[in-house]
PDB file of C-alpha atoms in Angstrom:
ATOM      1  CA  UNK Z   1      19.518   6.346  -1.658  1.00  0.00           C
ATOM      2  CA  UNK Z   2      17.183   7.596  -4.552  1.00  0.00           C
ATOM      3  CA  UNK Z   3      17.894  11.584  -5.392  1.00  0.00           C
ATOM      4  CA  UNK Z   4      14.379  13.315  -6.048  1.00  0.00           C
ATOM      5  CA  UNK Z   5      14.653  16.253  -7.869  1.00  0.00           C
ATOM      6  CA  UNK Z   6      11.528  18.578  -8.322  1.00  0.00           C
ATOM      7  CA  UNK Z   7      10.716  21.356  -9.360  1.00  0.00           C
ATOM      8  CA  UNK Z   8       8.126  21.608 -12.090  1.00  0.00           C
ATOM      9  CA  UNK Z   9       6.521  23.836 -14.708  1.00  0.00           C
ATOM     10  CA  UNK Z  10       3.569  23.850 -16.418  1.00  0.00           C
ATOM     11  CA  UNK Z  11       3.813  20.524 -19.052  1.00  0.00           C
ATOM     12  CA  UNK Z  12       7.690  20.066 -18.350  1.00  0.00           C
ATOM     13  CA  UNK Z  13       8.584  17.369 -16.149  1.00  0.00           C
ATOM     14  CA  UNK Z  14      12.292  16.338 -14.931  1.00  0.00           C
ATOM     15  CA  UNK Z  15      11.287  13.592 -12.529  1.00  0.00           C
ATOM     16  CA  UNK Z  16      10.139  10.130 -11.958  1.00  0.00           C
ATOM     17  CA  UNK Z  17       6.638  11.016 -11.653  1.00  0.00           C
ATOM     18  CA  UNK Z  18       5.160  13.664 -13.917  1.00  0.00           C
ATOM     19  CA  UNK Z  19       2.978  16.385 -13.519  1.00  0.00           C
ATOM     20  CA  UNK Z  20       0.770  18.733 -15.321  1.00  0.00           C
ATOM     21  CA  UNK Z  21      -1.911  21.060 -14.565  1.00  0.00           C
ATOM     22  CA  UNK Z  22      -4.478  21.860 -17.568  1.00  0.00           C
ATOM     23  CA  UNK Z  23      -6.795  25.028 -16.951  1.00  0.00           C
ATOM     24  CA  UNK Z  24      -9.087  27.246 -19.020  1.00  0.00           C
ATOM     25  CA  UNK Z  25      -6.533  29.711 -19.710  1.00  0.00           C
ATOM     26  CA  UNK Z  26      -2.630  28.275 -18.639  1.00  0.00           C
ATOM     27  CA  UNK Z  27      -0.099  31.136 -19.974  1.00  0.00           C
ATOM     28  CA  UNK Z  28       1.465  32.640 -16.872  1.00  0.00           C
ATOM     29  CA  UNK Z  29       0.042  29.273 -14.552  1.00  0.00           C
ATOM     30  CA  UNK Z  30       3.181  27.898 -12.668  1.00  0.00           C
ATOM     31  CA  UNK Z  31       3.025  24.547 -10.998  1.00  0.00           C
ATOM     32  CA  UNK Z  32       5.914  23.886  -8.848  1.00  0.00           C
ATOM     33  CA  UNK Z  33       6.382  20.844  -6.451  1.00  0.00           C
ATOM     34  CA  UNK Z  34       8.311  20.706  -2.897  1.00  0.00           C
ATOM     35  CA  UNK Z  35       9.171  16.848  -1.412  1.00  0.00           C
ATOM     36  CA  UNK Z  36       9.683  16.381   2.416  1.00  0.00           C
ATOM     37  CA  UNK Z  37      10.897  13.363   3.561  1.00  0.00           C
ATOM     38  CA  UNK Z  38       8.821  13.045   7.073  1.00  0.00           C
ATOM     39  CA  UNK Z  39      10.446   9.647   8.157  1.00  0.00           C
ATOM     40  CA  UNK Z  40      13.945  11.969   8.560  1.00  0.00           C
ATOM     41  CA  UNK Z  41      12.045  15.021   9.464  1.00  0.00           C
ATOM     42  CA  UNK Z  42      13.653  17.229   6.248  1.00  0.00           C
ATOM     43  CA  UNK Z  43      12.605  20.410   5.604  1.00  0.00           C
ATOM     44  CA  UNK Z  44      10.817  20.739   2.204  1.00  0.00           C
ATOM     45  CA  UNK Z  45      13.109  21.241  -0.394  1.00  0.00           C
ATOM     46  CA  UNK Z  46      13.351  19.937  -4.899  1.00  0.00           C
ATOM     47  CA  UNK Z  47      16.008  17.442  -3.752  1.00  0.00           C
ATOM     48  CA  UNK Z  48      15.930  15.127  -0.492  1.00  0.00           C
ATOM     49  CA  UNK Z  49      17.440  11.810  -0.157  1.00  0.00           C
ATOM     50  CA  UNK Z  50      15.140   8.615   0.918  1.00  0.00           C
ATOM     51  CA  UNK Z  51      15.661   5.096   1.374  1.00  0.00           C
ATOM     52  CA  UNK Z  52      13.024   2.078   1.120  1.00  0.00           C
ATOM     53  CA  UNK Z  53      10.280   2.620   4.521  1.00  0.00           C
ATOM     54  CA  UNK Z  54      10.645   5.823   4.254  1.00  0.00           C
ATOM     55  CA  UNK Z  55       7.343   8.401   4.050  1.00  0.00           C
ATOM     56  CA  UNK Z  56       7.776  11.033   1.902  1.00  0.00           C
ATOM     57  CA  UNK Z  57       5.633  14.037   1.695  1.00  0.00           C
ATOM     58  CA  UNK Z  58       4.527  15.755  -1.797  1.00  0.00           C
ATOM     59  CA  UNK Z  59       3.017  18.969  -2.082  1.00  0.00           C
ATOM     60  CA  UNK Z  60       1.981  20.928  -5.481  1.00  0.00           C
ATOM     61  CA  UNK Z  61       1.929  24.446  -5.992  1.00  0.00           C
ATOM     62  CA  UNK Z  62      -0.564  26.248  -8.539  1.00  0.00           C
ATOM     63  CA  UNK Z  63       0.006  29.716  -9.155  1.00  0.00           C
ATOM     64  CA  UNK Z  64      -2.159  31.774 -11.118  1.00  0.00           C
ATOM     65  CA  UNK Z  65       0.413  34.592 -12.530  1.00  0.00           C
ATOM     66  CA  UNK Z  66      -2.315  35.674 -14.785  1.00  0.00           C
ATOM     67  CA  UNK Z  67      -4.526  39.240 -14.384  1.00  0.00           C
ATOM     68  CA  UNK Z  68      -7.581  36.986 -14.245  1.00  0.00           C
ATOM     69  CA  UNK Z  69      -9.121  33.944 -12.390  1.00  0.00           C
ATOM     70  CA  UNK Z  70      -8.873  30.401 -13.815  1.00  0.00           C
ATOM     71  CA  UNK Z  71     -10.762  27.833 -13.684  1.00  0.00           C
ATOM     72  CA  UNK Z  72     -11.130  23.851 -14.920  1.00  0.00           C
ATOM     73  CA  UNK Z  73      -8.015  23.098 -13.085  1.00  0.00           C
ATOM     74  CA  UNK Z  74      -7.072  19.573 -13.151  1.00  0.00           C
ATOM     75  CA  UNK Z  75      -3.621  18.503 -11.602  1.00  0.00           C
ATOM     76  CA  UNK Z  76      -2.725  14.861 -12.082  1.00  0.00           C
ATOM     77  CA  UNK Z  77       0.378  13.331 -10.996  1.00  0.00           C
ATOM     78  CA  UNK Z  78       1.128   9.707 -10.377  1.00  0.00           C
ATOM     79  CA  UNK Z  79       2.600   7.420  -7.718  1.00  0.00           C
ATOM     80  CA  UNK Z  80       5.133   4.968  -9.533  1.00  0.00           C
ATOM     81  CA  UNK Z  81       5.548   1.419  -8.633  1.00  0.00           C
ATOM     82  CA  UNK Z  82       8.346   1.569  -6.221  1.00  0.00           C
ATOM     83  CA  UNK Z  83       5.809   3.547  -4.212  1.00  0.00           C
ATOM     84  CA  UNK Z  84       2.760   3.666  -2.417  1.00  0.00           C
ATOM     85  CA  UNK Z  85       0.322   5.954  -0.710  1.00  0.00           C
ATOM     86  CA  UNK Z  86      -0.349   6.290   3.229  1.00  0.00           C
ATOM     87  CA  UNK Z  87      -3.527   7.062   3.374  1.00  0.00           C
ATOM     88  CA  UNK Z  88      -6.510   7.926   1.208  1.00  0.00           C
ATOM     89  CA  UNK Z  89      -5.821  10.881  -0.814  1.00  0.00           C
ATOM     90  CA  UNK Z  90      -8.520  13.754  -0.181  1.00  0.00           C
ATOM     91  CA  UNK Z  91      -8.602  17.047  -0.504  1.00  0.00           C
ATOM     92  CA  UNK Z  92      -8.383  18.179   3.567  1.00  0.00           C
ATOM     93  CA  UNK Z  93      -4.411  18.111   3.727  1.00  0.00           C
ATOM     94  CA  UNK Z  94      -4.038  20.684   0.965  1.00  0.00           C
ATOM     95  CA  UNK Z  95      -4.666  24.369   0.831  1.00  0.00           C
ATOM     96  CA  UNK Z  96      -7.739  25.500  -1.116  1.00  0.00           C
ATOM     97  CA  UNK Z  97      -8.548  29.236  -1.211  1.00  0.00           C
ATOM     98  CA  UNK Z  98     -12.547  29.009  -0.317  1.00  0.00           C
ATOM     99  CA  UNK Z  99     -13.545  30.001  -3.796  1.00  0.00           C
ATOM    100  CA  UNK Z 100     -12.122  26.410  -4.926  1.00  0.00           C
ATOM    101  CA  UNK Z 101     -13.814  23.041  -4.382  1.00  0.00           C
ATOM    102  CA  UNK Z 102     -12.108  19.717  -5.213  1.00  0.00           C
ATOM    103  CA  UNK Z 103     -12.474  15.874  -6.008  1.00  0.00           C
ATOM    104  CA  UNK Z 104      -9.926  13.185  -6.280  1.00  0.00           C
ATOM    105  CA  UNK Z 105      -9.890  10.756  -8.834  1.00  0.00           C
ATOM    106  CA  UNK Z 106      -7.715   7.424  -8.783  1.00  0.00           C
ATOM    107  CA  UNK Z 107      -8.210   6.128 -12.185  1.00  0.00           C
ATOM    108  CA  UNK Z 108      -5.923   3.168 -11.713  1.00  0.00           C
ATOM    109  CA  UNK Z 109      -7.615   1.580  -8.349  1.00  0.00           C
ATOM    110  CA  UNK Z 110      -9.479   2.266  -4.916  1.00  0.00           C
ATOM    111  CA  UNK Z 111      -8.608   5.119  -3.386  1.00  0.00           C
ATOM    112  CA  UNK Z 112      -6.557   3.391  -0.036  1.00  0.00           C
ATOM    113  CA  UNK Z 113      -3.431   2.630   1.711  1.00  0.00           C
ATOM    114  CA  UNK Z 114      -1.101   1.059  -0.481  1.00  0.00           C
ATOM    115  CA  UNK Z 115      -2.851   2.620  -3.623  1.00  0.00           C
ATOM    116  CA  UNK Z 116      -0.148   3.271  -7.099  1.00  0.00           C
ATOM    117  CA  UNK Z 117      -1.058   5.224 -10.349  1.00  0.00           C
ATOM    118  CA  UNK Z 118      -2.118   8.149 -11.311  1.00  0.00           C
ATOM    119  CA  UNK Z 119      -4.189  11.264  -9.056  1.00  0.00           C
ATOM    120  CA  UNK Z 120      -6.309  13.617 -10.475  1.00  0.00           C
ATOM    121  CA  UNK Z 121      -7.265  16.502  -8.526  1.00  0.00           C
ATOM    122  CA  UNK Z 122     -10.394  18.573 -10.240  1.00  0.00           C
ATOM    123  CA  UNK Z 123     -10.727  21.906  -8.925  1.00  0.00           C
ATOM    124  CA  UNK Z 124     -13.849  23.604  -8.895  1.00  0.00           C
ATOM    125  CA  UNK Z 125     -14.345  26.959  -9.109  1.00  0.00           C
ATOM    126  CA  UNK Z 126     -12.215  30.056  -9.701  1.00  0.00           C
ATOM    127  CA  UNK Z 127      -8.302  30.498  -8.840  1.00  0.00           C
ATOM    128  CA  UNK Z 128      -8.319  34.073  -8.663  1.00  0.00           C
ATOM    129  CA  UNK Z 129      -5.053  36.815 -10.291  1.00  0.00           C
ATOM    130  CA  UNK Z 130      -2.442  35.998  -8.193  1.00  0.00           C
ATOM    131  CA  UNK Z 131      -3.464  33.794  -5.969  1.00  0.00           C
ATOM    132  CA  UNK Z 132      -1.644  30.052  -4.995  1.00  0.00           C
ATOM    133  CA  UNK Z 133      -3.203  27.085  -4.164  1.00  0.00           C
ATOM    134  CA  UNK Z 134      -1.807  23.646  -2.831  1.00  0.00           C
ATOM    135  CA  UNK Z 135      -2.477  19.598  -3.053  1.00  0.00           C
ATOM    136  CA  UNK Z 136      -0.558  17.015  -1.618  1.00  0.00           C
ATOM    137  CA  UNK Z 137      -0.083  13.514  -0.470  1.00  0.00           C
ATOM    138  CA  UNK Z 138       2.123  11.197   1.023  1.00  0.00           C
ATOM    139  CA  UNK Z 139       3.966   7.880  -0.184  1.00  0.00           C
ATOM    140  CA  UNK Z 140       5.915   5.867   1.449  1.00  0.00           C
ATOM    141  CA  UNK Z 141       9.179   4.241  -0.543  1.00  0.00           C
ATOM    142  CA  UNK Z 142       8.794   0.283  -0.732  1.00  0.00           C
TER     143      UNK Z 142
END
């Protein structure tokens, strides 16, 4: 069984995949991440248990805690080798307030099923005061 702990902050990672999220202005810009494991229908939580076949579900949090809107936000994160995606990783399964645009970026590969290394989300736009906004993507344990 692999233990997944995750909760993040803005550049401190406690995981086995790191993330970050570099904006214009980042004081008072949270990132936080929830894991779901959807082969064992868990609820989303910082800790589930998996096993190898199982799909597990990632989502990211951005939270502007600032009095003003940000913008050049780029979350990356990365899916490490004993993983790989679903699916193609896009922008339609997260939560993007309508002032925000966004474009995925796979540096390490084609953008597919089976796909492992890093994810760059670039959001366009403004995150306004006080407002949260959401990526995610699926893996599935090998």
């Amino acid at each position: 069984m692999l233990k997944y702990i995750g909760v993040f902050f803005v550049f401190f990672s406690l995981n086995l995949t790191s993330y970050t999220v570099y904006a214009s202005t980042f004081q008072d810009v949270v990132l936080t991440k929830t894991v779901t494991n959807i082969t064992q229908r868990s609820e989303a939580s910082t800790l589930i248990d998996a096993k190898p076949g199982d799909v597990i579900e990632y989502n990211i949090y951005v939270v502007n805690s600032t009095n003003s809107a940000i913008s050049n936000i780029n979350i990356s994160a990365a899916i490490p080798l004993f993983m790989v995606s679903t699916a193609i990783i896009d922008c339609s399964n997260s939560y993007l307030p309508s002032s925000l645009r966004c474009q995925i970026l796979t540096p390490d590969g084609l953008n597919d099923s089976g796909y492992q290394g890093g994810i760059i989300w670039q959001l366009f736009g403004e995150l306004e005061a006080g407002v949260t906004t959401r990526v995610s993507y699926q893996v599935m344990i090998k």
